[in-house]
Tab-separated table of N, CA, C and O in Angstrom:
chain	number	residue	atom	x	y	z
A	28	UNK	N	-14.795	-6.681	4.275
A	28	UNK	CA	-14.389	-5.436	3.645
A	28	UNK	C	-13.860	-5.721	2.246
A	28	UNK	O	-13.079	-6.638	1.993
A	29	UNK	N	-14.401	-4.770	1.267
A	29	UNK	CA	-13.382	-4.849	0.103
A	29	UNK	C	-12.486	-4.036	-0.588
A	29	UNK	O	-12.217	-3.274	0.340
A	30	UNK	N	-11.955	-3.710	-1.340
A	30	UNK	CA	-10.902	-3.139	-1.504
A	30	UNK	C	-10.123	-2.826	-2.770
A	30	UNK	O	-9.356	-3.655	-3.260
A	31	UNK	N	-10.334	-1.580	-3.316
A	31	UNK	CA	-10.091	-1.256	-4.776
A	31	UNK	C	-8.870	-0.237	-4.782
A	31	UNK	O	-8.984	0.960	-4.520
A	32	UNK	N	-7.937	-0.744	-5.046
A	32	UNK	CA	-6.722	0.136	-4.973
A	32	UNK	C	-7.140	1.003	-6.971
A	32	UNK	O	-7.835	0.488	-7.846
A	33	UNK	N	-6.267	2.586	-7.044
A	33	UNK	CA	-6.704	2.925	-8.042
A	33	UNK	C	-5.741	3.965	-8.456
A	33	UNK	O	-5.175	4.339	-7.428
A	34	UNK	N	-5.275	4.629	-9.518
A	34	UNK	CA	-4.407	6.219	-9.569
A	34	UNK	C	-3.357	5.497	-10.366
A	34	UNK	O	-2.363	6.191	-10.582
A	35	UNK	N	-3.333	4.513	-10.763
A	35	UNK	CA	-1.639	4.195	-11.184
A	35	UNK	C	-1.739	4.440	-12.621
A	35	UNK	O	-2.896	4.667	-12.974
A	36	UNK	N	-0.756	4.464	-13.671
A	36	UNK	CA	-0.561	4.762	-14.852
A	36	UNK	C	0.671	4.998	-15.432
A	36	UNK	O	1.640	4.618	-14.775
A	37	UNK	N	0.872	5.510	-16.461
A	37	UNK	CA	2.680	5.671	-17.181
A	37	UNK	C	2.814	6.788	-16.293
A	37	UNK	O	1.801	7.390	-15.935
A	38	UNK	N	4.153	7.194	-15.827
A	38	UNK	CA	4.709	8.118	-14.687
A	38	UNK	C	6.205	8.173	-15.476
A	38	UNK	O	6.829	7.145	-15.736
A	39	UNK	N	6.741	9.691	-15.856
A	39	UNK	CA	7.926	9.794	-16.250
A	39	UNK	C	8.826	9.945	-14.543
A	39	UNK	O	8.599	10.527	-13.483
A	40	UNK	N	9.998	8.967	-15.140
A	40	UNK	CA	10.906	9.173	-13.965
A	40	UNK	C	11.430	10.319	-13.133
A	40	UNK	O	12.013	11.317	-13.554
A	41	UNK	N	11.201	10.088	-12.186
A	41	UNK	CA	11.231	11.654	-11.093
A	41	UNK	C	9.733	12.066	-11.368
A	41	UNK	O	9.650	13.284	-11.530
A	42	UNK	N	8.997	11.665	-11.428
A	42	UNK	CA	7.515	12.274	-11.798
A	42	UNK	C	7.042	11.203	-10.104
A	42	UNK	O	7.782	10.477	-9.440
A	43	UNK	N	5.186	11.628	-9.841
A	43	UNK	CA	4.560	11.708	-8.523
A	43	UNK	C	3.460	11.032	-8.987
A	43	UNK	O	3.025	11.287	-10.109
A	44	UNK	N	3.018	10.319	-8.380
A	44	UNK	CA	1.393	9.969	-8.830
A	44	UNK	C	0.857	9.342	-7.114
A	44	UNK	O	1.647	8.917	-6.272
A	45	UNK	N	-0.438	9.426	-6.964
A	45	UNK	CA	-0.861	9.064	-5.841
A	45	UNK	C	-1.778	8.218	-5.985
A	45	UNK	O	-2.754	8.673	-6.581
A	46	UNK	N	-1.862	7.028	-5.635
A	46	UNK	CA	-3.083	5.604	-5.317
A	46	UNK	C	-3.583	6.100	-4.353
A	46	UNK	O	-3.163	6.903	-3.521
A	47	UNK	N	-4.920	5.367	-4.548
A	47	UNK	CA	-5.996	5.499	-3.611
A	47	UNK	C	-6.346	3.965	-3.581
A	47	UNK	O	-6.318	3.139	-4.493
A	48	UNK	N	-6.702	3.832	-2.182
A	48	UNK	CA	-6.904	2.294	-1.756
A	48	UNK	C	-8.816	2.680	-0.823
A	48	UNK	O	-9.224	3.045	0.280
A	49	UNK	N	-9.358	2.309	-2.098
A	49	UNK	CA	-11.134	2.802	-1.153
A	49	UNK	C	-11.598	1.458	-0.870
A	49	UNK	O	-11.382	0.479	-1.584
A	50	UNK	N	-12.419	1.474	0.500
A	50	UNK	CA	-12.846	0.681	1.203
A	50	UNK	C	-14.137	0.896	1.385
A	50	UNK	O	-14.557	1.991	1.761
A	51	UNK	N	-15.210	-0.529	1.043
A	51	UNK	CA	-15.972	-0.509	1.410
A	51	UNK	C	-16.596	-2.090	2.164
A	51	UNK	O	-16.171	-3.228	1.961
A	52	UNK	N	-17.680	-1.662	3.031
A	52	UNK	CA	-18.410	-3.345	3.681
A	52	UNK	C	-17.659	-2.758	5.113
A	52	UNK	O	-18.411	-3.128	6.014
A	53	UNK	N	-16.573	-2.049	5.685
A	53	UNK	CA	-16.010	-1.789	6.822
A	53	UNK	C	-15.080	-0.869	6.831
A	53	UNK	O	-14.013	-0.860	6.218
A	54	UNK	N	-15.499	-0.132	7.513
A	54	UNK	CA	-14.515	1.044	8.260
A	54	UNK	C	-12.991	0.367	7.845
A	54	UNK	O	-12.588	-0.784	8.008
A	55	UNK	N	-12.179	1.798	7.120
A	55	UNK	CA	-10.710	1.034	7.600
A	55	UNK	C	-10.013	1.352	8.992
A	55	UNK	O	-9.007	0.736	9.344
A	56	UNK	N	-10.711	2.540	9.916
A	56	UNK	CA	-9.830	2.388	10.880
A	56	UNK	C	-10.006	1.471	11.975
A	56	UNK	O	-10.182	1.688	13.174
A	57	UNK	N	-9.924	0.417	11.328
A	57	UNK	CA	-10.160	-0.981	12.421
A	57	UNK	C	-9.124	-1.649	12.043
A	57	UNK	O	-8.597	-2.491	12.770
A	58	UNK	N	-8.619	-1.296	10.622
A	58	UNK	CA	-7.651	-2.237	10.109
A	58	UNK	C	-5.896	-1.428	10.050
A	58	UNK	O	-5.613	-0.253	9.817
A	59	UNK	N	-5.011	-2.567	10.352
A	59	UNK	CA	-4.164	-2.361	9.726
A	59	UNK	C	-3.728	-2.633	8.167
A	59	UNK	O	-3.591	-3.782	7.745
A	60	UNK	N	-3.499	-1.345	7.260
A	60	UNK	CA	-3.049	-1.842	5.565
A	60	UNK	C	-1.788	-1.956	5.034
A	60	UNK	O	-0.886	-1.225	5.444
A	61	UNK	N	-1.624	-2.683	4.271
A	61	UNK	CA	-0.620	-2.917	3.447
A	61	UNK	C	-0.538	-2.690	2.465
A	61	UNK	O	-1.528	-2.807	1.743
A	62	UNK	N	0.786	-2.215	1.914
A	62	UNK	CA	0.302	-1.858	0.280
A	62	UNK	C	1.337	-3.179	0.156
A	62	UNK	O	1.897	-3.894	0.987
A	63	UNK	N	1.299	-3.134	-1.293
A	63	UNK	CA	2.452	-4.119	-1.407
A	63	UNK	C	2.712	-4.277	-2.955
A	63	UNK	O	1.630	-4.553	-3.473
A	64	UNK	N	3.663	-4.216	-3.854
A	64	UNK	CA	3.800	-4.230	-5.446
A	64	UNK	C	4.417	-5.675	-5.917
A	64	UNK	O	5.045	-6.471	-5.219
A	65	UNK	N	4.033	-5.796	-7.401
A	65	UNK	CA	4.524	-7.274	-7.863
A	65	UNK	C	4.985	-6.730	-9.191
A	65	UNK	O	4.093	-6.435	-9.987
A	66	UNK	N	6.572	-6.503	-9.651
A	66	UNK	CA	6.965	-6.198	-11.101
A	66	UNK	C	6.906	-7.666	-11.870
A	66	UNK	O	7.105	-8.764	-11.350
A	67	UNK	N	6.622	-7.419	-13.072
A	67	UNK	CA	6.745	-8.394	-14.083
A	67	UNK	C	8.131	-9.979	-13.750
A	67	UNK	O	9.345	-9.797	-13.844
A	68	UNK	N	7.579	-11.164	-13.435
A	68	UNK	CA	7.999	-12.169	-12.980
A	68	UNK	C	8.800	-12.390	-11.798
A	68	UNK	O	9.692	-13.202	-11.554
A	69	UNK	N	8.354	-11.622	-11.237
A	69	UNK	CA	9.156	-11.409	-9.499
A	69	UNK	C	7.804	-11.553	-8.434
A	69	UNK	O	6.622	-11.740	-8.721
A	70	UNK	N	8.230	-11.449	-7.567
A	70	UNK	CA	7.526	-12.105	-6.226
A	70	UNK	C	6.707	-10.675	-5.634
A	70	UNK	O	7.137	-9.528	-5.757
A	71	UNK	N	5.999	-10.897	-5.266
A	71	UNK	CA	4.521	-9.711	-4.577
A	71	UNK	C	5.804	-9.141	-3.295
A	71	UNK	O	6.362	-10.028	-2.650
A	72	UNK	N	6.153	-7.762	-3.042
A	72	UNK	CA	6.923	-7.423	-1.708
A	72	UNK	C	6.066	-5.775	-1.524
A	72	UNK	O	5.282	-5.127	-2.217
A	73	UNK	N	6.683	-5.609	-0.296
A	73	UNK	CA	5.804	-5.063	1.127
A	73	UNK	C	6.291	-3.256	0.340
A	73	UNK	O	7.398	-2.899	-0.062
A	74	UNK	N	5.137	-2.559	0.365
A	74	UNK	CA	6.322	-1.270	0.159
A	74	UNK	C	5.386	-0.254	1.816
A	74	UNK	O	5.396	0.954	2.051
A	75	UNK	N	4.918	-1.054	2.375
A	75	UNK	CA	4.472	-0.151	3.242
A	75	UNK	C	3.509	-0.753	4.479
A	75	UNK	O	2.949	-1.658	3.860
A	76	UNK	N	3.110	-0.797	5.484
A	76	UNK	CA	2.047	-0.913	6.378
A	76	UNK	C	1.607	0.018	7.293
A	76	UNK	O	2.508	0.660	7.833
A	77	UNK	N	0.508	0.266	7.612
A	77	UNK	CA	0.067	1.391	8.453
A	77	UNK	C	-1.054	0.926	9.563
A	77	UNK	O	-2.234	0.704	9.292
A	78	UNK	N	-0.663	0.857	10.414
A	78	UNK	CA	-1.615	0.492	11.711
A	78	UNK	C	-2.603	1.777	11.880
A	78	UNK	O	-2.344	2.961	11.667
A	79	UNK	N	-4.126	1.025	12.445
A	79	UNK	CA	-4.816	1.941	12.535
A	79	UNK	C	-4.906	2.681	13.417
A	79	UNK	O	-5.202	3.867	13.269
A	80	UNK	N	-4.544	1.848	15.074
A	80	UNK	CA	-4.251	2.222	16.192
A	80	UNK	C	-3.450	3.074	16.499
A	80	UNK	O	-4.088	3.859	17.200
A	81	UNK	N	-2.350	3.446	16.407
A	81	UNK	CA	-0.891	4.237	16.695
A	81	UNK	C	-0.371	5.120	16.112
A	81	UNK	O	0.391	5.928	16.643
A	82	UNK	N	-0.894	5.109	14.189
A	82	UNK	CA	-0.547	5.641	13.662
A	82	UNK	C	0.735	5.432	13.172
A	82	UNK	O	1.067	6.140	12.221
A	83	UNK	N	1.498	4.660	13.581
A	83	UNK	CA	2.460	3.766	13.147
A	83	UNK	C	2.576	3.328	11.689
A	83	UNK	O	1.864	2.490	11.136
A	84	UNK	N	3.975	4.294	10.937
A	84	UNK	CA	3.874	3.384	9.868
A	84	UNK	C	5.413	2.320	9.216
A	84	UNK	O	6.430	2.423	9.902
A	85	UNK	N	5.461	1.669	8.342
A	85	UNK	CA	6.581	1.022	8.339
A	85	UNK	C	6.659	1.252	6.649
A	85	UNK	O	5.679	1.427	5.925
A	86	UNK	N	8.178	1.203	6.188
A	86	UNK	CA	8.334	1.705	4.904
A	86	UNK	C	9.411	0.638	4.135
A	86	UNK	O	10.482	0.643	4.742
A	87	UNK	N	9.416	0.004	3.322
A	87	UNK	CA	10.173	-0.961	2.810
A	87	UNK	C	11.597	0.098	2.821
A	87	UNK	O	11.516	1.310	3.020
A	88	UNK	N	12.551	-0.450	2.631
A	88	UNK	CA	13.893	0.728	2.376
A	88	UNK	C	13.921	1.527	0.656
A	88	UNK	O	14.445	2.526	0.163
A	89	UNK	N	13.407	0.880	0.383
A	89	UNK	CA	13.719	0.998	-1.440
A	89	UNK	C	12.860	2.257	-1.435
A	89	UNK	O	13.226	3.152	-2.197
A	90	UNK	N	11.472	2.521	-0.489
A	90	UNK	CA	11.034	3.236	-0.835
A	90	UNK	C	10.499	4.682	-0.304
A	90	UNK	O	9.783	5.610	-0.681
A	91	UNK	N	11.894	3.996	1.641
A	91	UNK	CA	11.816	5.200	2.492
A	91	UNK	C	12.477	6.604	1.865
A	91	UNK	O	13.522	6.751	1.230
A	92	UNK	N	11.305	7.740	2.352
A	92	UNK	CA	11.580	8.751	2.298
A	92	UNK	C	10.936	9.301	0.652
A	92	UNK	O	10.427	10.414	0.781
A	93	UNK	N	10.875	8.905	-0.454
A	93	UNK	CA	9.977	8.704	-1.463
A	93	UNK	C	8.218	8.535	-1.315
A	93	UNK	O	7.307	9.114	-1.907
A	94	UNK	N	8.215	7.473	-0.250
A	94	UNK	CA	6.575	7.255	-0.772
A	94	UNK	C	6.029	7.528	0.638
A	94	UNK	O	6.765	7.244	1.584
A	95	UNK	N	4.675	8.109	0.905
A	95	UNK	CA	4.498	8.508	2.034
A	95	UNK	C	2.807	7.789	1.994
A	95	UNK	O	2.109	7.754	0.981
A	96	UNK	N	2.414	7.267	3.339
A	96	UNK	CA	1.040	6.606	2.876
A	96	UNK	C	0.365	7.713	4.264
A	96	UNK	O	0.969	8.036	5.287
A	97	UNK	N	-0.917	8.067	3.890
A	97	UNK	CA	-2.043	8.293	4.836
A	97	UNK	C	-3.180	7.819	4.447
A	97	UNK	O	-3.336	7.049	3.500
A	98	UNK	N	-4.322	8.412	5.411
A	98	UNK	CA	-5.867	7.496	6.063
A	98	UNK	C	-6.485	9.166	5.874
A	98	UNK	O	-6.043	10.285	6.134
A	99	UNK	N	-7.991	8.509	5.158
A	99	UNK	CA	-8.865	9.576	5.061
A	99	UNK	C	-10.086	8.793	5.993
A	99	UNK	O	-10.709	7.990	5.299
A	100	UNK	N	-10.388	8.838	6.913
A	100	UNK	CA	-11.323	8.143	8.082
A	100	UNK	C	-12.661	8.748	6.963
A	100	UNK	O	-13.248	7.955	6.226
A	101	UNK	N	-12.863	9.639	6.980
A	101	UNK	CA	-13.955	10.290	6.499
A	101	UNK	C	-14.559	9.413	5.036
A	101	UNK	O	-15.594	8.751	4.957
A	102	UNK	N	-13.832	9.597	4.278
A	102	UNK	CA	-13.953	8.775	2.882
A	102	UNK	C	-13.330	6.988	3.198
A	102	UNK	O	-13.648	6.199	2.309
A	103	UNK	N	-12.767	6.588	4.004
A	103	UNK	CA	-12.544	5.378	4.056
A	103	UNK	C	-11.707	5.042	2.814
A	103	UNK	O	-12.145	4.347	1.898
A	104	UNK	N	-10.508	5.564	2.835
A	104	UNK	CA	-9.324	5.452	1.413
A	104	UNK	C	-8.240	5.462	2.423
A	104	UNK	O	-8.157	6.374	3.246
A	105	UNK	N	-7.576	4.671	2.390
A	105	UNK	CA	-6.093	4.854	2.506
A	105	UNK	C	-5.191	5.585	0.608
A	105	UNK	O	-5.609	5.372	-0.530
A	106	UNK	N	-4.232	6.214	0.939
A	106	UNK	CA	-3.575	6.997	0.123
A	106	UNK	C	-1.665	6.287	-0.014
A	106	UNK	O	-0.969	5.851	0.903
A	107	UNK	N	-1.382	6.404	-1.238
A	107	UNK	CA	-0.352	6.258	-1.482
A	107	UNK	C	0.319	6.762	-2.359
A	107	UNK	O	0.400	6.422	-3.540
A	108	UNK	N	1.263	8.298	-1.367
A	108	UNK	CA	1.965	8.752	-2.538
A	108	UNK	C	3.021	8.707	-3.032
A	108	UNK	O	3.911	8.721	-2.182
A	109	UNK	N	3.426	8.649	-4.203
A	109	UNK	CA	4.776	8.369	-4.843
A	109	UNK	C	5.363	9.216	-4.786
A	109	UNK	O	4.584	10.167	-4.724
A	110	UNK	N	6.873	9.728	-4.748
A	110	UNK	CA	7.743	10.734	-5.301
A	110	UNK	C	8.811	10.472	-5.357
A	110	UNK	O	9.423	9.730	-4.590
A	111	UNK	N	9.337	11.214	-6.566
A	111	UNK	CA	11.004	10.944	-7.248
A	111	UNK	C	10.940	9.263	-7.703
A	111	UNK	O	11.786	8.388	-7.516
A	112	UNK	N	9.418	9.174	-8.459
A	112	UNK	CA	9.800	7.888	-9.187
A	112	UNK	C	11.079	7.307	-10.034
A	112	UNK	O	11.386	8.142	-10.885
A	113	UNK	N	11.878	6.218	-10.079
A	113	UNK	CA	12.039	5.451	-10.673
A	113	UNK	C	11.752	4.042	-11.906
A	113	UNK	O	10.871	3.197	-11.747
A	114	UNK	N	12.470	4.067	-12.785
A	114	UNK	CA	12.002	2.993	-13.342
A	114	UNK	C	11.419	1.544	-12.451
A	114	UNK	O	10.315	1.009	-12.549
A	115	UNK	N	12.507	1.182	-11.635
A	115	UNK	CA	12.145	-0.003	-10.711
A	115	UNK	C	10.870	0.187	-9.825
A	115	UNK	O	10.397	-0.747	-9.178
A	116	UNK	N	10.585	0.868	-9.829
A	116	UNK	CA	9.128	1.137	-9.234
A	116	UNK	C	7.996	0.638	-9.935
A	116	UNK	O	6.926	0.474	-9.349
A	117	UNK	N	8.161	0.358	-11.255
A	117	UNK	CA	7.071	-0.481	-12.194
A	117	UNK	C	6.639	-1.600	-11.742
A	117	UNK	O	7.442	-2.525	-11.858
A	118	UNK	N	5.774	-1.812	-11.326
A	118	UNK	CA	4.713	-2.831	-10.665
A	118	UNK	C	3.400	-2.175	-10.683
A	118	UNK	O	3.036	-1.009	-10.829
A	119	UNK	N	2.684	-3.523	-10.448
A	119	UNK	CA	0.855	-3.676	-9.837
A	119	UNK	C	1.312	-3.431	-8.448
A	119	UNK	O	2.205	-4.023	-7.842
A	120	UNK	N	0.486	-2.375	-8.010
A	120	UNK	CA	0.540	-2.186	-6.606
A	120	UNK	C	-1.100	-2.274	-6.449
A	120	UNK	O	-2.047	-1.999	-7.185
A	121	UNK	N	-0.914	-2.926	-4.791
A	121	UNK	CA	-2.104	-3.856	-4.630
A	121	UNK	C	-1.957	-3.270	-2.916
A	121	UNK	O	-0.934	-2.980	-2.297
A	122	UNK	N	-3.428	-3.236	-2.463
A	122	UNK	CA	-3.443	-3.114	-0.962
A	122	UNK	C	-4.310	-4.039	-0.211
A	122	UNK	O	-5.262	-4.623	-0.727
A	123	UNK	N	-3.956	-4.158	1.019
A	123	UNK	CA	-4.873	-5.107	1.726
A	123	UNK	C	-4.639	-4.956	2.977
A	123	UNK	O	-3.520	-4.696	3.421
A	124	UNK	N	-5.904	-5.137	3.826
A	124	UNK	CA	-5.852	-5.642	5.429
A	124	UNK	C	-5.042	-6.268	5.931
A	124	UNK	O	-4.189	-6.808	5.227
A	125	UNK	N	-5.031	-6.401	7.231
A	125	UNK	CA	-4.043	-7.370	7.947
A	125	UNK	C	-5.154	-8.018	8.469
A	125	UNK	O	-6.202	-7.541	8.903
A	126	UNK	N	-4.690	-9.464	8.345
A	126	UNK	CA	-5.674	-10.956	8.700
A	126	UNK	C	-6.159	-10.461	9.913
A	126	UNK	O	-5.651	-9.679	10.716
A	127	UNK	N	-7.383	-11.134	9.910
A	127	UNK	CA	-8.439	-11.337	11.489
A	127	UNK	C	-8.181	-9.614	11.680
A	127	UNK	O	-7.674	-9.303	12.757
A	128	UNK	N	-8.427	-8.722	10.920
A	128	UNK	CA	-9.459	-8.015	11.518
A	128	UNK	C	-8.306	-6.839	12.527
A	128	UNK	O	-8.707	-5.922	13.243
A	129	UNK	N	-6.952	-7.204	12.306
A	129	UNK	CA	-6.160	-6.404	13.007
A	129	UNK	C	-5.472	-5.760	13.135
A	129	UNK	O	-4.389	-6.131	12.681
A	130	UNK	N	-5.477	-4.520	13.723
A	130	UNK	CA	-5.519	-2.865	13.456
A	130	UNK	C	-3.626	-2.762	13.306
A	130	UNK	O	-3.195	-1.829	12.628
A	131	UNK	N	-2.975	-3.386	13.721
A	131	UNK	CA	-1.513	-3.135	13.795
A	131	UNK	C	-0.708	-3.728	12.872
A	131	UNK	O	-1.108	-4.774	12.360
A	132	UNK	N	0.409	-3.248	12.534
A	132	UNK	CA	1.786	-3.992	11.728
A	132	UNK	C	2.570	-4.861	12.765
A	132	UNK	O	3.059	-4.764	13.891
A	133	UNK	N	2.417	-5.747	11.772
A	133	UNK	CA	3.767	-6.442	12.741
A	133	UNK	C	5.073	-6.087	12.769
A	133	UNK	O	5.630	-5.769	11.719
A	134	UNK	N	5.499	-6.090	13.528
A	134	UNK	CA	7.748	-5.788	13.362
A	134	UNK	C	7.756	-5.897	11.898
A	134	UNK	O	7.808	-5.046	11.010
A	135	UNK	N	7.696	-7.058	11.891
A	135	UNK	CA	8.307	-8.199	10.377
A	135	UNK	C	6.955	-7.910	9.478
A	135	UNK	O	6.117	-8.779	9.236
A	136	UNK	N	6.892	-6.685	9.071
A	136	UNK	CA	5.130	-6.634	8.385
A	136	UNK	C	4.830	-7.101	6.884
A	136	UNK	O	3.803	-7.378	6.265
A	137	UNK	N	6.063	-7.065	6.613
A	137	UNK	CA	6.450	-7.837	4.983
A	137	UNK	C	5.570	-9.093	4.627
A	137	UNK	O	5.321	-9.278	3.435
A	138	UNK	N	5.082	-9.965	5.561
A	138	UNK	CA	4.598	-11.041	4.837
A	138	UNK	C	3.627	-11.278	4.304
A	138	UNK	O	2.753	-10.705	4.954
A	139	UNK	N	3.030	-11.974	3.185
A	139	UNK	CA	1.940	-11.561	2.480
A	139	UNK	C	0.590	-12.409	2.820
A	139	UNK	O	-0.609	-12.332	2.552
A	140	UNK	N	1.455	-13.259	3.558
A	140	UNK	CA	0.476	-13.732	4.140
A	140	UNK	C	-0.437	-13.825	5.312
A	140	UNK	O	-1.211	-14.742	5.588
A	141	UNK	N	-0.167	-12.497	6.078
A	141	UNK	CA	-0.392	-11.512	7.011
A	141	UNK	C	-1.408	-11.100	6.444
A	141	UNK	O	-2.305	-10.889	7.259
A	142	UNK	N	-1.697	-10.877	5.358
A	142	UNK	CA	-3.225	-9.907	4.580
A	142	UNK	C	-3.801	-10.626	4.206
A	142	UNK	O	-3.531	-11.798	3.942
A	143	UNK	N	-5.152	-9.792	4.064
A	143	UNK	CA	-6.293	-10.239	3.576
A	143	UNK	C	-6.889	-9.081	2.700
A	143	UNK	O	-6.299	-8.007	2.808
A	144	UNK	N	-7.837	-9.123	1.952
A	144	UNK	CA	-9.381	-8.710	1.475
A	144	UNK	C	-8.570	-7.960	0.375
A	144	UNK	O	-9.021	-6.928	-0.122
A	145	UNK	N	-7.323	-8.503	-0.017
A	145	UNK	CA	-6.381	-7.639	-1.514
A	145	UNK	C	-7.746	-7.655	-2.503
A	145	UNK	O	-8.623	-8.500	-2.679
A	146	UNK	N	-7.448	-6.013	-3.191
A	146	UNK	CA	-8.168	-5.337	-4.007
A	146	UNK	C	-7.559	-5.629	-4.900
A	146	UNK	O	-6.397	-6.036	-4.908
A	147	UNK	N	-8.487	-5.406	-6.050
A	147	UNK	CA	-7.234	-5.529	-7.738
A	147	UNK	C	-6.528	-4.503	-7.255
A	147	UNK	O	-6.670	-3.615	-6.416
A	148	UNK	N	-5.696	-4.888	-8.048
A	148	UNK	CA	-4.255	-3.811	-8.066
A	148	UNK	C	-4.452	-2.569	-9.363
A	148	UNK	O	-5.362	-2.577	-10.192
A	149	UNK	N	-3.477	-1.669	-9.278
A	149	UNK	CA	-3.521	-0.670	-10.237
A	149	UNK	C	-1.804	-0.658	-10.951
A	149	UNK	O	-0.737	-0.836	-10.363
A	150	UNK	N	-2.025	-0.423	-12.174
A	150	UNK	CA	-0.470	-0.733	-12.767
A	150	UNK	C	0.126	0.483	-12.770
A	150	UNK	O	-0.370	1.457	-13.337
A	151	UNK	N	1.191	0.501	-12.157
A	151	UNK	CA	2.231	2.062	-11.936
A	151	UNK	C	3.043	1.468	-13.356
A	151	UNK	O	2.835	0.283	-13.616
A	152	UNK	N	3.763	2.080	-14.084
A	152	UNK	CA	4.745	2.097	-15.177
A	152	UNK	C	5.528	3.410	-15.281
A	152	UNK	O	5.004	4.382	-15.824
A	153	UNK	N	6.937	3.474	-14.708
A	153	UNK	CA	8.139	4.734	-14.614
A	153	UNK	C	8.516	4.580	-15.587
A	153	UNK	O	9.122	3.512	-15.672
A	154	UNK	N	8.466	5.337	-16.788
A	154	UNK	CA	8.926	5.165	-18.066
A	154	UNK	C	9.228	6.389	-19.090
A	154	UNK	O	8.147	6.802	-19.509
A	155	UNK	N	10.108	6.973	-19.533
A	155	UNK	CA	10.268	8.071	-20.291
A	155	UNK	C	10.177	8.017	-21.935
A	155	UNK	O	10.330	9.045	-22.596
């Protein structure tokens, strides 16, 4: 499967923008996704996972209740929407599978090395 995350751009603070994560080579509802962002000289972290099975989703804290992710089965996009941006929200946000092919989050879904088939990323920038 591959994987083109897309939608990001300059966003004034308290402003909304929504990524799109499109999939192609395989169905995503086989997979569990991850989104996950990297700001300028800091480390790649988790802002989300969504199992395909359960419907189950998991939300970093920074960004519960703000960012809400869904699944378009039909178009094969997972969605990621922003709201009540912040500056600290400036990162490449990047999405990807969960390794071997498997539909669930783990508890601990943060790790990055849990994913696979990462798409380029798209650059979010909260900036007035």
């Amino acid at each position: 499967v591959q994987l083109q995350a897309s939608g990001g751009g300059l966003v004034q603070p308290g402003g909304s923008v929504r990524l799109s994560c499109a999939a192609s080579g395989d169905s995503l509802k086989y997979y569990g996704i991850g989104w996950f962002r990297q700001a300028p000289g800091k480390e790649r972290e988790g802002v989300s996972c969504s199992s395909a099975m359960d419907g189950g989703i998991y939300y970093a804290d920074s960004v519960k209740g703000r960012f809400t992710v869904s699944r378009d089965n039909v178009t094969n996009t997972v969605y990621l929407e922003m709201n009540s941006l912040k500056p600290e929200d400036t990162a490449v946000y990047y999405c990807g599978t969960r390794a071997n092919r498997s539909p669930r989050c783990k508890t601990k879904w943060t790790l990055v090395a849990d994913y696979a088939n990462w798409g380029q990323g798209t650059l979010v920038t909260v900036s007035s």
